[in-house]
XYZ file of C-alpha atoms in Angstrom:
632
model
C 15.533 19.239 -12.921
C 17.598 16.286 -11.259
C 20.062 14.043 -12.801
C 21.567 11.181 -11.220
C 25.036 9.651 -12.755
C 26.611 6.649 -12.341
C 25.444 5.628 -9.112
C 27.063 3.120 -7.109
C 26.481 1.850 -3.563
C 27.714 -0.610 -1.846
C 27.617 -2.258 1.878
C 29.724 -4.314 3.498
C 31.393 -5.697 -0.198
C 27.480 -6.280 -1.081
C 26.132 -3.887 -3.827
C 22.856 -2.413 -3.717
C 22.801 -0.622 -7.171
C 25.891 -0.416 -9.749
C 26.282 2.808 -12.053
C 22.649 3.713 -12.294
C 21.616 6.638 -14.071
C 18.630 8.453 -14.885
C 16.770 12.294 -15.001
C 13.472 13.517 -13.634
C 12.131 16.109 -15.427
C 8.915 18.622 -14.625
C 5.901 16.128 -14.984
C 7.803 13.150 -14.159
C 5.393 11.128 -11.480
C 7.696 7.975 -11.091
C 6.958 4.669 -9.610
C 9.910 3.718 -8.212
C 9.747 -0.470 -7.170
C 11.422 -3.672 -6.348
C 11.748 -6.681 -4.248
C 12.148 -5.875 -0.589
C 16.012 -5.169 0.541
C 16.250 -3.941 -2.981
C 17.768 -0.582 -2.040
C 14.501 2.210 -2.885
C 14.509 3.601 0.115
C 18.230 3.662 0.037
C 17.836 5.683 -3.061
C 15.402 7.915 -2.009
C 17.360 9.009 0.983
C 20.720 9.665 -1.617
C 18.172 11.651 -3.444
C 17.409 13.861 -0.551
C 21.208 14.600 0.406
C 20.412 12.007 3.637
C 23.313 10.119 2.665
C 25.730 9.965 0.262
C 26.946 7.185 -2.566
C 29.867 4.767 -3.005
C 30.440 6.531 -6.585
C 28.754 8.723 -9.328
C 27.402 12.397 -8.762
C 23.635 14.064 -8.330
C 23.191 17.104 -10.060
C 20.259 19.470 -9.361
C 19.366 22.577 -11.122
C 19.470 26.265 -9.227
C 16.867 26.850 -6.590
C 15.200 23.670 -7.365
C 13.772 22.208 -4.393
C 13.030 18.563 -2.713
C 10.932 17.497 -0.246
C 11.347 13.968 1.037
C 8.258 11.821 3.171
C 10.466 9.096 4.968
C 8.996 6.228 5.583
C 9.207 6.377 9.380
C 7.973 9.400 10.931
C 10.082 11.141 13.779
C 8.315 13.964 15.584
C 9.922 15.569 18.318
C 8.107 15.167 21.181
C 5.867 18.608 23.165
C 4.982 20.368 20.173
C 1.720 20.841 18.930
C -0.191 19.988 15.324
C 0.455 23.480 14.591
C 3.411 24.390 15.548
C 4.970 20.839 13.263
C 3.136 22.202 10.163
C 4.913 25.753 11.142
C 8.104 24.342 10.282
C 7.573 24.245 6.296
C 7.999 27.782 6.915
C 11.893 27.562 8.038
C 12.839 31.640 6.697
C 9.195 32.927 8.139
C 9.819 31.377 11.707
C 13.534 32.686 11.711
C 12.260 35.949 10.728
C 9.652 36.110 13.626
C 12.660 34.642 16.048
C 14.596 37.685 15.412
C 11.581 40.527 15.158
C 10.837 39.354 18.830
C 14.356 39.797 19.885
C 14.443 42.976 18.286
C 11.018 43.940 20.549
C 12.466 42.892 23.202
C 15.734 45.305 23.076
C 14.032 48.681 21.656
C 11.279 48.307 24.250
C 14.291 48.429 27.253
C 16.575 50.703 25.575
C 16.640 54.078 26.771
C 19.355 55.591 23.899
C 17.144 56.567 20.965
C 19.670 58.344 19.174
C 22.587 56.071 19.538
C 23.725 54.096 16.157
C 23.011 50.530 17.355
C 19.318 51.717 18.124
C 19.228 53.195 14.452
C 20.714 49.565 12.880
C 18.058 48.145 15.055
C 15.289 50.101 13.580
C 16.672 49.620 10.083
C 17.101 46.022 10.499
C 13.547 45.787 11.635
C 12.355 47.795 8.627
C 14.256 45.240 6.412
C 12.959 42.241 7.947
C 9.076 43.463 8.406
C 9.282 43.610 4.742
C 10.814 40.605 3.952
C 8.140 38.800 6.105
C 5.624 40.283 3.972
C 7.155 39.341 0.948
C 7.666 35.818 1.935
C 4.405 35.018 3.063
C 4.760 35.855 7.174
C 1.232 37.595 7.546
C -0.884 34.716 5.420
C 1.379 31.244 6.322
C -0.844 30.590 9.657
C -4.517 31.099 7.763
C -2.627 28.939 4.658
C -1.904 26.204 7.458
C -5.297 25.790 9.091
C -7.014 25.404 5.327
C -4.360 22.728 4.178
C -4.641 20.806 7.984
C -8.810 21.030 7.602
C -8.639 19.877 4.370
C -6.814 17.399 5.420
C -9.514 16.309 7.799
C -8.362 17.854 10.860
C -10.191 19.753 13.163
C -9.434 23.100 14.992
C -9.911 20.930 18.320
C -6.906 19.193 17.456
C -4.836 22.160 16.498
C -3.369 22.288 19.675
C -2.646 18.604 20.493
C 0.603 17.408 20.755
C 1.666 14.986 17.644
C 2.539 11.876 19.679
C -0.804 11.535 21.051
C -1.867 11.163 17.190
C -1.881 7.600 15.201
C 1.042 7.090 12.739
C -2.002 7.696 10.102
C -2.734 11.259 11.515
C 0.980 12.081 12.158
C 1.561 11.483 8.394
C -1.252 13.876 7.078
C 1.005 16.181 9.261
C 3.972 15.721 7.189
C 1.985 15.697 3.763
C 0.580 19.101 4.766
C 4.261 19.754 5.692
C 5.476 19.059 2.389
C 2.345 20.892 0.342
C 2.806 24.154 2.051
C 6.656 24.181 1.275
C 5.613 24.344 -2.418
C 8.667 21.775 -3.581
C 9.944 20.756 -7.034
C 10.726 17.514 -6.322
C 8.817 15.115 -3.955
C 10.204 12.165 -2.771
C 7.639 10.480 -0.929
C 8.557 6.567 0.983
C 5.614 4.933 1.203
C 3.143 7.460 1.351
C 0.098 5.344 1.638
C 0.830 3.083 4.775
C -0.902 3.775 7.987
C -3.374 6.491 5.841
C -6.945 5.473 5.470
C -8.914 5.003 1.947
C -10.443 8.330 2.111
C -6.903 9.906 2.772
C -4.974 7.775 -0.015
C -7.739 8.806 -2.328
C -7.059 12.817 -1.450
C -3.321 12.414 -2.127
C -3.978 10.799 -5.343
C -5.878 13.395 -6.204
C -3.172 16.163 -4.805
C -0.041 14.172 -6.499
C -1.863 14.086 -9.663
C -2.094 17.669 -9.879
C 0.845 18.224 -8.319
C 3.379 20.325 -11.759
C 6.536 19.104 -10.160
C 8.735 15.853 -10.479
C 7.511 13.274 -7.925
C 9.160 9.681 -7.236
C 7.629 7.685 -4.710
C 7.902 3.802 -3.547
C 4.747 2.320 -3.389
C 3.699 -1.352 -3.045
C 0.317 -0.526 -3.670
C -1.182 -1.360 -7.229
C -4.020 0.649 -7.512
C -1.972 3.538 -5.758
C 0.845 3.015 -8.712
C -1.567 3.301 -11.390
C -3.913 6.141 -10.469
C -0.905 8.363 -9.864
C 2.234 7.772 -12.041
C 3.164 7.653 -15.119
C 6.728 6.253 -15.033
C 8.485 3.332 -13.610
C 11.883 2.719 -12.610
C 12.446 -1.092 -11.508
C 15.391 -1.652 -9.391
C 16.488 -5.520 -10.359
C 19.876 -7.020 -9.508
C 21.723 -3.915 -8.723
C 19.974 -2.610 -12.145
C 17.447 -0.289 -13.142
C 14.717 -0.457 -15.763
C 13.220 2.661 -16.624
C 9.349 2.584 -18.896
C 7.387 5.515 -19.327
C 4.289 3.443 -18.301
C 2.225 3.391 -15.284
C 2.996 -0.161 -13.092
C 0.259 -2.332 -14.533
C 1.322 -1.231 -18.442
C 4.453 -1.312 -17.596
C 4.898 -5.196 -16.855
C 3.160 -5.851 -19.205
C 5.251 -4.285 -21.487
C 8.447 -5.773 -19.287
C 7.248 -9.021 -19.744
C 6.896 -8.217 -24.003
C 10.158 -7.155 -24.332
C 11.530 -10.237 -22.601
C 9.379 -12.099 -24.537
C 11.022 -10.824 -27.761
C 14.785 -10.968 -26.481
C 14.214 -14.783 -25.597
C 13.009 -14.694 -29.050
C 16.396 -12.813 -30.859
C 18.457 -14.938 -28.274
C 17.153 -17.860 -29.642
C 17.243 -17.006 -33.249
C 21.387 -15.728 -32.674
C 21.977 -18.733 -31.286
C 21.259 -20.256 -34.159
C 22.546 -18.212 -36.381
C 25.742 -18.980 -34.363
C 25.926 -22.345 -33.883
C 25.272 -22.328 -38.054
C 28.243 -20.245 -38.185
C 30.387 -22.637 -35.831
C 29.729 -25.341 -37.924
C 30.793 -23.983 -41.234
C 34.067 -22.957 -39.753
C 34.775 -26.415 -38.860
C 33.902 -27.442 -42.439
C 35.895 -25.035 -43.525
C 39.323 -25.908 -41.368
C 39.328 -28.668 -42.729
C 39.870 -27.335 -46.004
C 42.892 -25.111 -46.595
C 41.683 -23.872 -49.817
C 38.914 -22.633 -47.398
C 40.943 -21.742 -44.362
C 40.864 -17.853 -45.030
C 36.821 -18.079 -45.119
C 37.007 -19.884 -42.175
C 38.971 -16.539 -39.947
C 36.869 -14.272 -41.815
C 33.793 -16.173 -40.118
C 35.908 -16.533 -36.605
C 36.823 -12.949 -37.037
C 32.606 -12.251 -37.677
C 31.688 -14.033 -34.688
C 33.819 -12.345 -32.608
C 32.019 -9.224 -33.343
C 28.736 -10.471 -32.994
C 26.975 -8.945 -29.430
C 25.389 -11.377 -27.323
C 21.520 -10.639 -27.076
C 21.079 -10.668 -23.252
C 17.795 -11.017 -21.801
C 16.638 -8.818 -18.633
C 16.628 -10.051 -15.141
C 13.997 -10.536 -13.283
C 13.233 -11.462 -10.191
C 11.942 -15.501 -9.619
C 12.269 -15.669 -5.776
C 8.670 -15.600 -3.946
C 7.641 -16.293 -0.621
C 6.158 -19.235 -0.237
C 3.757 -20.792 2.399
C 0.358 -21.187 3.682
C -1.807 -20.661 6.344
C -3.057 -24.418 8.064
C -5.742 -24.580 10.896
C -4.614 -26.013 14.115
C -8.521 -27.558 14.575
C -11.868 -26.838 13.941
C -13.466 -24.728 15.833
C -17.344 -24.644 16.269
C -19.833 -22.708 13.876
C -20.210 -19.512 15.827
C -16.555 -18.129 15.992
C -17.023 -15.149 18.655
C -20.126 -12.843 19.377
C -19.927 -9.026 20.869
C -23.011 -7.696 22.455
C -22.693 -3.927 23.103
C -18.665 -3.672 23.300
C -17.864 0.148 24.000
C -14.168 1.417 24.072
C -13.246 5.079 25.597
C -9.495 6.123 26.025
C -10.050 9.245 28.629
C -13.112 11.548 26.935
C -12.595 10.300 23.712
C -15.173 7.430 23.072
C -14.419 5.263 20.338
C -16.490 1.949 20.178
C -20.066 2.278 21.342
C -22.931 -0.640 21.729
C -20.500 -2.869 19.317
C -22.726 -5.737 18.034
C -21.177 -8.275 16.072
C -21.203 -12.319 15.133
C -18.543 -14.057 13.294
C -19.081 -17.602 11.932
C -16.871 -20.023 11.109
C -14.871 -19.602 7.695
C -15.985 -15.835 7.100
C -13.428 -13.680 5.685
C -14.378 -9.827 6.684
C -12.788 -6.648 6.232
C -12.794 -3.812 8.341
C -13.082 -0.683 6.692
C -13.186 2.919 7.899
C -11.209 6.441 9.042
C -8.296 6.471 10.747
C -9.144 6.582 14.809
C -12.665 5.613 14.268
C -11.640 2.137 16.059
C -11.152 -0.451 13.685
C -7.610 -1.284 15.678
C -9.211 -0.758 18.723
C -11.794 -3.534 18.055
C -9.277 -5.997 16.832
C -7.630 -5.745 19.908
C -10.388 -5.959 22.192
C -10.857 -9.357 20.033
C -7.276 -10.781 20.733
C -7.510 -9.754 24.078
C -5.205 -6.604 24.456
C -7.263 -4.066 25.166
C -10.186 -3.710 28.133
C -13.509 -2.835 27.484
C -16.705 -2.996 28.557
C -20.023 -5.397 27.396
C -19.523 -8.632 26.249
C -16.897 -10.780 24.133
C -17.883 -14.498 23.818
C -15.333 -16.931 21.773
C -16.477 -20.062 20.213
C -15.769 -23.590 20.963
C -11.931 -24.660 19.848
C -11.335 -21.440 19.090
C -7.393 -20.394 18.605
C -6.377 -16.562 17.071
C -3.482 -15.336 15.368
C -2.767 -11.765 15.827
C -0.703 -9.983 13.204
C -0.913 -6.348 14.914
C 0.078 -3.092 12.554
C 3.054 -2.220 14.287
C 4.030 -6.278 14.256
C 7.838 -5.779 13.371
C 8.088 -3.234 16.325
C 7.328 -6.071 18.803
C 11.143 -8.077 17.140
C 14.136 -7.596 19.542
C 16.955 -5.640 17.054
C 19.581 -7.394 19.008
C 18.418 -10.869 18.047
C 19.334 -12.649 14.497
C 16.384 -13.815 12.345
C 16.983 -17.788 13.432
C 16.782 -16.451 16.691
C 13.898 -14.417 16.419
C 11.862 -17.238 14.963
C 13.091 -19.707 17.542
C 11.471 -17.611 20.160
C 7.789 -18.368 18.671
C 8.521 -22.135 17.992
C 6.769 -24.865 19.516
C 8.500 -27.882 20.615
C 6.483 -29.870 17.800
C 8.048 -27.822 14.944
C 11.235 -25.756 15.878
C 13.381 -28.823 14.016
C 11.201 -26.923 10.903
C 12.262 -23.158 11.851
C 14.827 -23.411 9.507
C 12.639 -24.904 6.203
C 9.797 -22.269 7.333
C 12.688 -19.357 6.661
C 14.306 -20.342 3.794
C 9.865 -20.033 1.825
C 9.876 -16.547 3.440
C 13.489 -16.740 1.387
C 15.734 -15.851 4.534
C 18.042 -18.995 3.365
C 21.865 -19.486 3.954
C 23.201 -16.633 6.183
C 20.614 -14.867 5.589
C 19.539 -16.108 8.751
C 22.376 -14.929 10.871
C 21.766 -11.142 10.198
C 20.691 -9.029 13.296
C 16.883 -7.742 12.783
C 17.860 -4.259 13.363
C 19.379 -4.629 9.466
C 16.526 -5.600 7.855
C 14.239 -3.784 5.393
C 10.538 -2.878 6.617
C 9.621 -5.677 4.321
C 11.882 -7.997 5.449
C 10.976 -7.647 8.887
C 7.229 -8.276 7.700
C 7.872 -10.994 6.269
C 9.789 -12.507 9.664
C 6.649 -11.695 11.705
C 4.313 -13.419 9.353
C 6.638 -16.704 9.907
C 6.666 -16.131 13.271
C 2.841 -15.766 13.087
C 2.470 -19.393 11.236
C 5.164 -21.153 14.446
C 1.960 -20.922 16.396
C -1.432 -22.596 16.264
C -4.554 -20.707 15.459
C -7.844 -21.386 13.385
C -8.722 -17.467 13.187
C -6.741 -15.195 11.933
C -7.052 -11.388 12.612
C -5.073 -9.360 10.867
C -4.030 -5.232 11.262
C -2.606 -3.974 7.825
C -0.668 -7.114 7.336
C 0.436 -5.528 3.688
C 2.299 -2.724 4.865
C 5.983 -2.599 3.518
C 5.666 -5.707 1.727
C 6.809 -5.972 -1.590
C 4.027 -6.440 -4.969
C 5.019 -10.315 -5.334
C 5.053 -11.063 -1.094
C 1.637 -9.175 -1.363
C 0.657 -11.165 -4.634
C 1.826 -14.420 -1.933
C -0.221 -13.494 0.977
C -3.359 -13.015 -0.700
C -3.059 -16.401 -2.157
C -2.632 -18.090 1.375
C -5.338 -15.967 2.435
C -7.813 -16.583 -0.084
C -6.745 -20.730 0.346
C -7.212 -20.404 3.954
C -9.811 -22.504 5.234
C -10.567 -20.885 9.084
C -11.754 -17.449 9.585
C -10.028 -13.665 8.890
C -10.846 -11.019 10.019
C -8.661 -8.069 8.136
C -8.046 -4.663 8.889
C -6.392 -3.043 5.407
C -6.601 0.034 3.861
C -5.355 -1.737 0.304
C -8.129 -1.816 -1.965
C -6.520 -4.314 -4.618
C -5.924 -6.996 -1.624
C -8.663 -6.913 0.233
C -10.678 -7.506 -3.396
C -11.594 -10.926 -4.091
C -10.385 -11.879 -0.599
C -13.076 -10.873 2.125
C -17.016 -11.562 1.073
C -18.079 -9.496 4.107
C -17.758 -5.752 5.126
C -17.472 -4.170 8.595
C -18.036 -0.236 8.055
C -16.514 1.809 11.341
C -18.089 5.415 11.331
C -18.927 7.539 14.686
C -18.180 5.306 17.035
C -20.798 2.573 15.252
C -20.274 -0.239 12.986
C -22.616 -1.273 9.763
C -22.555 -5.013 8.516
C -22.812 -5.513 5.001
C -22.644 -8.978 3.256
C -20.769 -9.141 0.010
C -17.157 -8.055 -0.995
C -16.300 -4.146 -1.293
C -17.087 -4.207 -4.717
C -20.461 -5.555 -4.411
C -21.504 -3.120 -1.380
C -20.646 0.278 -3.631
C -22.510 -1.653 -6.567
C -25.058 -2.280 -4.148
C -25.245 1.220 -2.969
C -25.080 3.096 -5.985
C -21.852 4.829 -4.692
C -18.361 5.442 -7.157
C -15.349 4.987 -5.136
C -13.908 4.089 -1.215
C -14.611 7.469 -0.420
C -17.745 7.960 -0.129
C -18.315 4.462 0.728
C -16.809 6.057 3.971
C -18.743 9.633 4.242
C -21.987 7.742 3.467
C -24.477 9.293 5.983
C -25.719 7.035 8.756
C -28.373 5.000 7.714
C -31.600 5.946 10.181
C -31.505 3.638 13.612
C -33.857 0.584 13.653
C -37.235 1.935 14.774
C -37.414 -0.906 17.172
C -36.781 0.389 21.142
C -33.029 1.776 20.704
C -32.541 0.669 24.459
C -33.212 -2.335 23.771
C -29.518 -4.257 22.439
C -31.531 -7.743 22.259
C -33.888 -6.078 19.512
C -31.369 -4.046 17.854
C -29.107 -7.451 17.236
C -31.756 -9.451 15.973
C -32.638 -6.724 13.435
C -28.949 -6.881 12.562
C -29.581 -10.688 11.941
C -32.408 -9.927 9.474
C -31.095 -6.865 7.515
C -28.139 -9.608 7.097
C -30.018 -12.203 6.250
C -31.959 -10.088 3.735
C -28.926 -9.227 2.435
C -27.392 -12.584 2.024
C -30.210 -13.772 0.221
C -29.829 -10.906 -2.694
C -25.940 -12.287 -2.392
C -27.300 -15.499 -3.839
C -29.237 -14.348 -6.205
C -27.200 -11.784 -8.184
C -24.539 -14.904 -8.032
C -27.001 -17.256 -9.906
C -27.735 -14.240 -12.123
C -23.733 -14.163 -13.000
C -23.735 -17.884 -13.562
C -26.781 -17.584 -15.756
C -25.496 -15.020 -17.796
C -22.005 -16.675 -18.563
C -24.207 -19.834 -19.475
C -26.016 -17.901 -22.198
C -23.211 -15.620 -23.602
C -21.128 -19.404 -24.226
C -24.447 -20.621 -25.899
C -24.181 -17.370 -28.171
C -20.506 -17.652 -29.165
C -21.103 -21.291 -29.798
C -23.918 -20.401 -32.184
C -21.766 -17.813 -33.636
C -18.598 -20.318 -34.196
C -20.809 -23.252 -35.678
C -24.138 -22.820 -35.655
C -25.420 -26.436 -37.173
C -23.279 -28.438 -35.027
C -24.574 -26.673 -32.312
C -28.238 -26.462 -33.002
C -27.874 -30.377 -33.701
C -27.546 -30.964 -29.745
C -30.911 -33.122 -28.317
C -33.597 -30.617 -27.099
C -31.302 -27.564 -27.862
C -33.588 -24.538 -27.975
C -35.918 -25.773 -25.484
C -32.935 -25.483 -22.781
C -31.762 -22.975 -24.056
C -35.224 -20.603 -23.522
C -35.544 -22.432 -20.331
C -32.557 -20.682 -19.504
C -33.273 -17.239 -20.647
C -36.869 -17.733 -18.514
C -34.742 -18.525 -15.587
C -32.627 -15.766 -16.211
C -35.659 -13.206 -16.590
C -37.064 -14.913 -12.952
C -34.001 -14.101 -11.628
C -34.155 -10.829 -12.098
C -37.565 -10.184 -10.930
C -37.045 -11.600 -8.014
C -33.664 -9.783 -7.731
C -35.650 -6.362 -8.075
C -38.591 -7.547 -5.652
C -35.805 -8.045 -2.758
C -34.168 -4.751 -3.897
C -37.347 -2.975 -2.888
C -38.974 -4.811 0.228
């Protein structure tokens, strides 16, 4: 369906990609990936026809057609939900443009028999049936069911798009791009700013979709669910697998396993061959085997191994002091912006070195609270911070806030204390802006790029909590890899707002569910609360019906808090034991293997089976008990 030849393009004397080439074919869903600044997006937009190449030619079959999902959203401002889905229907609105025109002359024209009036008539005939044809009577009933399903409502038909989150404004697109029925989708980071619940319906949608799709993604999970091709851009190169992202490193890493391998092995064999020929030199009853070998050698092709890419981000988060056990405390917070309520009775403690994550819908306030928090937004009830206590605020629009005029050094400078700007520079060059790198403008930079200057602006200042609003978004698989590390090593208290399901795993050990204006505490990671409530994926995690109110007085905040306490407390406790119950088990399954490997040795060991029953006994308590808290 699309073939791309030779493609070359270059900025400035700096190359982006050199005489790439490859084909999408019906079927083809295609990972496309790379370090940030590595030129995706820049392909994706040649792709669409939004700009063109240095060198080499696009071809695309007859009638095929693309739809491209930009990574930044522009919606003109005064029109309504509706009438921005209308305009996948380009032919259908034209079509009703000029029937209304038409109306509008036959109902003032007083010459019936006159041959413009006939043309007129004719003309309307022609273009009444067209609009049949095309889908003109059934395109407005097709774009309600695609916007519901999408989880609008007909209340917000009518609203204008800028008064929508980036989240919502991209479902508009996406429905955009569904009901023009294209070939080819090109989609730019589809997932960033969309909720769980929403990334889960497009994988669904994509992998159903029949056509070609290429999409850049920095999300893992994302990559895997829903293609099955990648195309690595590396060093102005491209390396093409028809693998999924996780199989295909691994096989990436294989095959430059195995050329390291060859290389090794021809050198070798070459340095074998160099030898002899000096042998033979010397010898000019051997001179003509000697230029047969030179002449060999010659010939031989040098096994290259594949590029990849070694530069990571490096740094980590330190705590400017310690703060005091009870980090900050909310006792009925409520948010409204006009009618629209979004926090209500908002009752929440944070102690000191608790990593939580904030899950939930899109505009059901998990943003709004996070602000409240750092002290941007008003409210009303009560926000209490702990002794010592210092925040860092990494907000979701973060790169918005740099100055485009500025250059990177520049930027940074403006966060730096006077105890560490002599170390702006150092702090840079681990978020690998090094050399000039630092005199480019901001306005030049990648999404990920400018990311990654916000988190080192974000680490110029002291804090001991961090709270974080989609911190992940444009940043490439190995920055990602990076800032989960620092996370995880961090030793004050997160708070995270992310809709990434692979990064927020393993990181945060407590969850904050935000549904109808409430939020539900649960203690454990986000694997452990759907394992704890029975439930198979993020979704319905986030349509789980509201668990019945506290029977206590629901007037009373005081009671309804201290239940909080207990139900957490409860829950903490079957933390600990299903953790013991882990432990346990990996104690017994070593005992087993040990057996299995060598049995006498083993048995040999002073008191041997009496620890190890004691053991299983435990194990069996464990579990009991484990079942007892399950049910009280």
């Amino acid at each position: 369906m699309f073939n791309a030849h030779n493609i070359t393009v270059s900025f400035g004397g700096e190359s982006l990609f050199e005489e790439i080439s490859f084909r999408l074919g019906k079927g083809d869903r295609v990972g496309l990936i790379g370090k940030n600044g590595a030129g995706k997006s820049s392909l994706l937009k040649l792709m669409a026809k939004q700009s063109l190449p240095t060198s080499g030619t696009f071809a695309l079959e007859k009638h095929v057609r693309i739809g491209y999902l930009p990574q930044d959203l522009d919606f003109e401002k005064g029109r309504s939900v509706l009438e921005e889905a209308y305009l996948a229907f380009e032919e259908i609105i034209k079509i009703e443009h000029r029937l209304q025109k038409i109306h509008q002359v036959l109902e003032t024209a007083t010459d019936y028999e006159s041959d413009s009036y006939l043309e007129m008539l004719n003309e309307m005939q022609d273009l009444n049936t067209q609009y049949e044809m095309i889908g003109g009577y059934t395109y407005q009933a097709k774009t309600e069911k695609i916007l519901l399903g999408l989880g609008f409502s007909t209340a917000h038909f009518n609203a204008p798009t800028d008064t929508f989150s980036g989240g919502w404004r991209m479902r508009i697109e996406l429905a955009k791009l569904l009901l023009q029925e294209n070939d080819i989708l090109l989609l730019d980071e589809p997932t960033n700013h969309l909720d769980i619940e929403s990334i889960i319906w497009l994988e669904g949608f994509l992998k159903k979709y029949k056509g070609a799709i290429m999409l850049v993604s920095h999300d893992r999970m994302f990559l895997d669910q829903v293609t099955n091709r990648t195309i690595e851009i590396i060093q102005h190169r491209i390396f093409d697998f028809k693998k999924p992202y996780s199989e295909y490193m691994v096989l990436r890493a294989e095959v430059r396993d195995q050329q390291q391998a060859a290389q090794k092995n021809q050198e070798k064999q070459i340095q074998q061959t160099e030898k002899l020929i000096e042998r033979f030199r010397a010898k000019a009853s051997k001179a003509s085997m000697a230029q047969s070998l030179i002449k060999k050698l010659d010939k031989i092709e040098r096994i290259e191994i594949d590029p990849e890419e070694n530069k990571k981000i490096k740094f980590e988060f330190p705590i400017s002091q310690q703060p005091g056990k009870i980090i900050l405390e909310t006792h009925n917070i409520a948010k409204s912006y006009g009618d629209k309520n979004v926090l209500a009775a908002v009752d929440l403690l944070v102690e000191r070195g608790e990593k939580i994550a904030f899950v939930g819908q899109n505009g059901q306030g998990k943003s709004t609270l996070a602000k409240i928090l750092v002290g941007e937004l008003d409210y009303t009830g009560k926000l209490k911070l702990g002794h010592n206590v210092q925040v860092g605020y990494f907000a979701q629009n973060q790169s918005t806030y740099l100055d485009g005029s500025k250059t990177v050094l520049e930027a940074a400078e403006d966060s730096a204390t006077a105890e560490n700007r002599s170390k702006v520079r150092d702090l840079l060059g681990s978020f690998l802006f090094q050399g000039d790198a630092v005199e480019k403008k901001v306005h030049v930079l990648s999404g990920g790029e400018r990311n990654r200057l916000a988190l080192c602006k974000l680490l110029l200042q002291p804090f001991n909590v961090l709270i974080m609003d989609e911190p992940t978004n444009h940043l490439d698989m190995a920055s990602k890899n990076v800032l989960k590390e620092a996370l995880i090593k961090f030793k004050g208290t997160l708070i995270l707002v992310s809709h990434d399901r692979d990064f927020v795993q393993e990181l945060c050990e407590k969850v904050v569910v935000f549904k109808d204006q409430e939020v539900k505490v649960f203690l454990g990671d986000i694997n452990a609360y759907l394992e704890h409530q029975k439930l198979s994926s993020i979704k319905e995690l986030e349509k789980v019906t509201k668990v019945e109110k506290t029977k206590t007085n629901p007037s009373s905040n005081e009671n309804i808090y201290e239940a909080q306490k207990s139900d957490r407390a409860a829950q903490q406790e079957i933390l600990k034991v299903e953790k013991k119950i882990e432990q346990l088990e990996k104690e017994i399954k070593a005992i087993d293997l040990a057996l299995e490997i060598n049995y006498e040795v083993t048995i040999a060991q002073p008191d041997f089976f009496d620890q190890y029953q004691a053991k299983k006994k435990k194990l069996e308590d464990l579990l009991a008990t484990w079942e007892s808290l399950q049910l009280s």
